[in-house]
Amino acid sequence: MPQPARNDSLALAKLEDEAFRALVWSKVGRRAVAECWPWLGYVNRLTGRAVLILSRKQWRQIHAARAVVLMERGAIGESNLVAHSCDNPLC
């Protein structure tokens, strides 16, 4: 099994909760499979990237695309990146 990245462990734990999973999906503008699915939640003002806040107290966050892949496929591994074909930072 791949070694989880820094915030992946926290994300995986939170993503086991059905209410949190529903919250994540509520922030995704779902469209056809081949189309861009824009992030409707928080966007980091410095990077312009879609971000999922894991803990406000500790300000732990993860890129939204990575969180969705973790949610649907499980651990990714620290050396692996999550990319999307449209190259839209809000996708």
PDB file of C-alpha atoms in Angstrom:
ATOM      1  CA  MET A   1       0.000   0.000   0.000  1.00  0.00           C
ATOM      2  CA  PRO A   2       1.346   3.481  -0.854  1.00  0.00           C
ATOM      3  CA  GLN A   3       2.661   5.691   1.944  1.00  0.00           C
ATOM      4  CA  PRO A   4       0.104   8.507   2.428  1.00  0.00           C
ATOM      5  CA  ALA A   5       1.114  12.128   1.880  1.00  0.00           C
ATOM      6  CA  ARG A   6       1.106  14.570   4.794  1.00  0.00           C
ATOM      7  CA  ASN A   7      -2.594  15.491   4.853  1.00  0.00           C
ATOM      8  CA  ASP A   8      -3.841  12.344   3.107  1.00  0.00           C
ATOM      9  CA  SER A   9      -4.154  10.411   6.378  1.00  0.00           C
ATOM     10  CA  LEU A  10      -6.388  13.068   7.910  1.00  0.00           C
ATOM     11  CA  ALA A  11      -8.372  13.339   4.673  1.00  0.00           C
ATOM     12  CA  LEU A  12      -8.875   9.561   4.460  1.00  0.00           C
ATOM     13  CA  ALA A  13     -10.130   9.482   8.056  1.00  0.00           C
ATOM     14  CA  LYS A  14     -12.576  12.351   7.472  1.00  0.00           C
ATOM     15  CA  LEU A  15     -13.720  10.939   4.123  1.00  0.00           C
ATOM     16  CA  GLU A  16     -14.949   7.771   5.858  1.00  0.00           C
ATOM     17  CA  ASP A  17     -17.748   9.872   7.342  1.00  0.00           C
ATOM     18  CA  GLU A  18     -20.779   9.845   5.013  1.00  0.00           C
ATOM     19  CA  ALA A  19     -21.832  13.369   6.040  1.00  0.00           C
ATOM     20  CA  PHE A  20     -18.377  14.730   5.167  1.00  0.00           C
ATOM     21  CA  ARG A  21     -18.413  12.865   1.837  1.00  0.00           C
ATOM     22  CA  ALA A  22     -21.801  14.417   1.054  1.00  0.00           C
ATOM     23  CA  LEU A  23     -20.399  17.850   1.941  1.00  0.00           C
ATOM     24  CA  VAL A  24     -17.469  17.336  -0.451  1.00  0.00           C
ATOM     25  CA  TRP A  25     -19.747  16.255  -3.311  1.00  0.00           C
ATOM     26  CA  SER A  26     -22.029  19.242  -2.652  1.00  0.00           C
ATOM     27  CA  LYS A  27     -19.055  21.465  -3.531  1.00  0.00           C
ATOM     28  CA  VAL A  28     -18.557  19.817  -6.945  1.00  0.00           C
ATOM     29  CA  GLY A  29     -20.432  21.028 -10.026  1.00  0.00           C
ATOM     30  CA  ARG A  30     -21.025  17.584 -11.539  1.00  0.00           C
ATOM     31  CA  ARG A  31     -21.395  17.394 -15.304  1.00  0.00           C
ATOM     32  CA  ALA A  32     -20.854  14.778 -18.004  1.00  0.00           C
ATOM     33  CA  VAL A  33     -17.839  12.515 -17.415  1.00  0.00           C
ATOM     34  CA  ALA A  34     -15.776  14.126 -20.198  1.00  0.00           C
ATOM     35  CA  GLU A  35     -16.515  17.675 -19.009  1.00  0.00           C
ATOM     36  CA  CYS A  36     -14.776  19.831 -16.398  1.00  0.00           C
ATOM     37  CA  TRP A  37     -16.344  19.500 -12.910  1.00  0.00           C
ATOM     38  CA  PRO A  38     -15.736  22.893 -11.265  1.00  0.00           C
ATOM     39  CA  TRP A  39     -15.101  23.218  -7.535  1.00  0.00           C
ATOM     40  CA  LEU A  40     -17.779  25.344  -5.871  1.00  0.00           C
ATOM     41  CA  GLY A  41     -16.126  25.485  -2.455  1.00  0.00           C
ATOM     42  CA  TYR A  42     -13.171  27.362  -0.985  1.00  0.00           C
ATOM     43  CA  VAL A  43     -10.466  28.612  -3.361  1.00  0.00           C
ATOM     44  CA  ASN A  44      -7.012  29.544  -2.079  1.00  0.00           C
ATOM     45  CA  ARG A  45      -6.579  33.232  -2.949  1.00  0.00           C
ATOM     46  CA  LEU A  46      -2.802  32.945  -3.283  1.00  0.00           C
ATOM     47  CA  THR A  47      -2.667  29.912  -5.576  1.00  0.00           C
ATOM     48  CA  GLY A  48      -6.114  30.037  -7.210  1.00  0.00           C
ATOM     49  CA  ARG A  49      -6.494  26.310  -6.482  1.00  0.00           C
ATOM     50  CA  ALA A  50      -9.589  24.489  -5.296  1.00  0.00           C
ATOM     51  CA  VAL A  51      -9.036  23.520  -1.658  1.00  0.00           C
ATOM     52  CA  LEU A  52     -10.866  21.373   0.873  1.00  0.00           C
ATOM     53  CA  ILE A  53     -10.433  22.486   4.495  1.00  0.00           C
ATOM     54  CA  LEU A  54      -9.843  19.453   6.715  1.00  0.00           C
ATOM     55  CA  SER A  55      -9.373  21.270  10.007  1.00  0.00           C
ATOM     56  CA  ARG A  56     -10.007  24.955  10.659  1.00  0.00           C
ATOM     57  CA  LYS A  57      -8.391  24.713  14.084  1.00  0.00           C
ATOM     58  CA  GLN A  58      -5.043  23.524  12.678  1.00  0.00           C
ATOM     59  CA  TRP A  59      -5.701  25.018   9.207  1.00  0.00           C
ATOM     60  CA  ARG A  60      -5.078  21.684   7.502  1.00  0.00           C
ATOM     61  CA  GLN A  61      -6.147  21.584   3.873  1.00  0.00           C
ATOM     62  CA  ILE A  62      -5.811  19.448   0.756  1.00  0.00           C
ATOM     63  CA  HIS A  63      -6.362  20.145  -2.927  1.00  0.00           C
ATOM     64  CA  ALA A  64      -9.957  19.315  -3.789  1.00  0.00           C
ATOM     65  CA  ALA A  65      -9.033  17.083  -6.754  1.00  0.00           C
ATOM     66  CA  ARG A  66      -6.763  15.007  -4.505  1.00  0.00           C
ATOM     67  CA  ALA A  67      -9.516  14.696  -1.891  1.00  0.00           C
ATOM     68  CA  VAL A  68     -11.990  13.388  -4.471  1.00  0.00           C
ATOM     69  CA  VAL A  69      -9.470  10.823  -5.772  1.00  0.00           C
ATOM     70  CA  LEU A  70      -8.772   9.724  -2.182  1.00  0.00           C
ATOM     71  CA  MET A  71     -12.497   9.422  -1.571  1.00  0.00           C
ATOM     72  CA  GLU A  72     -13.131   7.331  -4.673  1.00  0.00           C
ATOM     73  CA  ARG A  73      -9.907   5.301  -4.983  1.00  0.00           C
ATOM     74  CA  GLY A  74      -8.182   5.295  -1.579  1.00  0.00           C
ATOM     75  CA  ALA A  75      -4.532   6.057  -0.740  1.00  0.00           C
ATOM     76  CA  ILE A  76      -2.482   7.710  -3.476  1.00  0.00           C
ATOM     77  CA  GLY A  77       1.070   7.819  -2.158  1.00  0.00           C
ATOM     78  CA  GLU A  78       3.299  10.760  -1.353  1.00  0.00           C
ATOM     79  CA  SER A  79       5.263  10.646  -4.614  1.00  0.00           C
ATOM     80  CA  ASN A  80       2.129  10.529  -6.792  1.00  0.00           C
ATOM     81  CA  LEU A  81       0.331  13.595  -8.086  1.00  0.00           C
ATOM     82  CA  VAL A  82      -3.317  14.053  -9.016  1.00  0.00           C
ATOM     83  CA  ALA A  83      -3.750  15.759 -12.382  1.00  0.00           C
ATOM     84  CA  HIS A  84      -6.738  16.505 -14.533  1.00  0.00           C
ATOM     85  CA  SER A  85      -6.797  16.651 -18.303  1.00  0.00           C
ATOM     86  CA  CYS A  86      -8.467  20.100 -18.538  1.00  0.00           C
ATOM     87  CA  ASP A  87      -5.698  21.796 -16.506  1.00  0.00           C
ATOM     88  CA  ASN A  88      -8.288  24.094 -14.889  1.00  0.00           C
ATOM     89  CA  PRO A  89      -7.196  24.822 -11.276  1.00  0.00           C
ATOM     90  CA  LEU A  90     -10.846  24.971 -10.180  1.00  0.00           C
ATOM     91  CA  CYS A  91     -11.690  21.598 -11.682  1.00  0.00           C
TER      92      CYS A  91
END
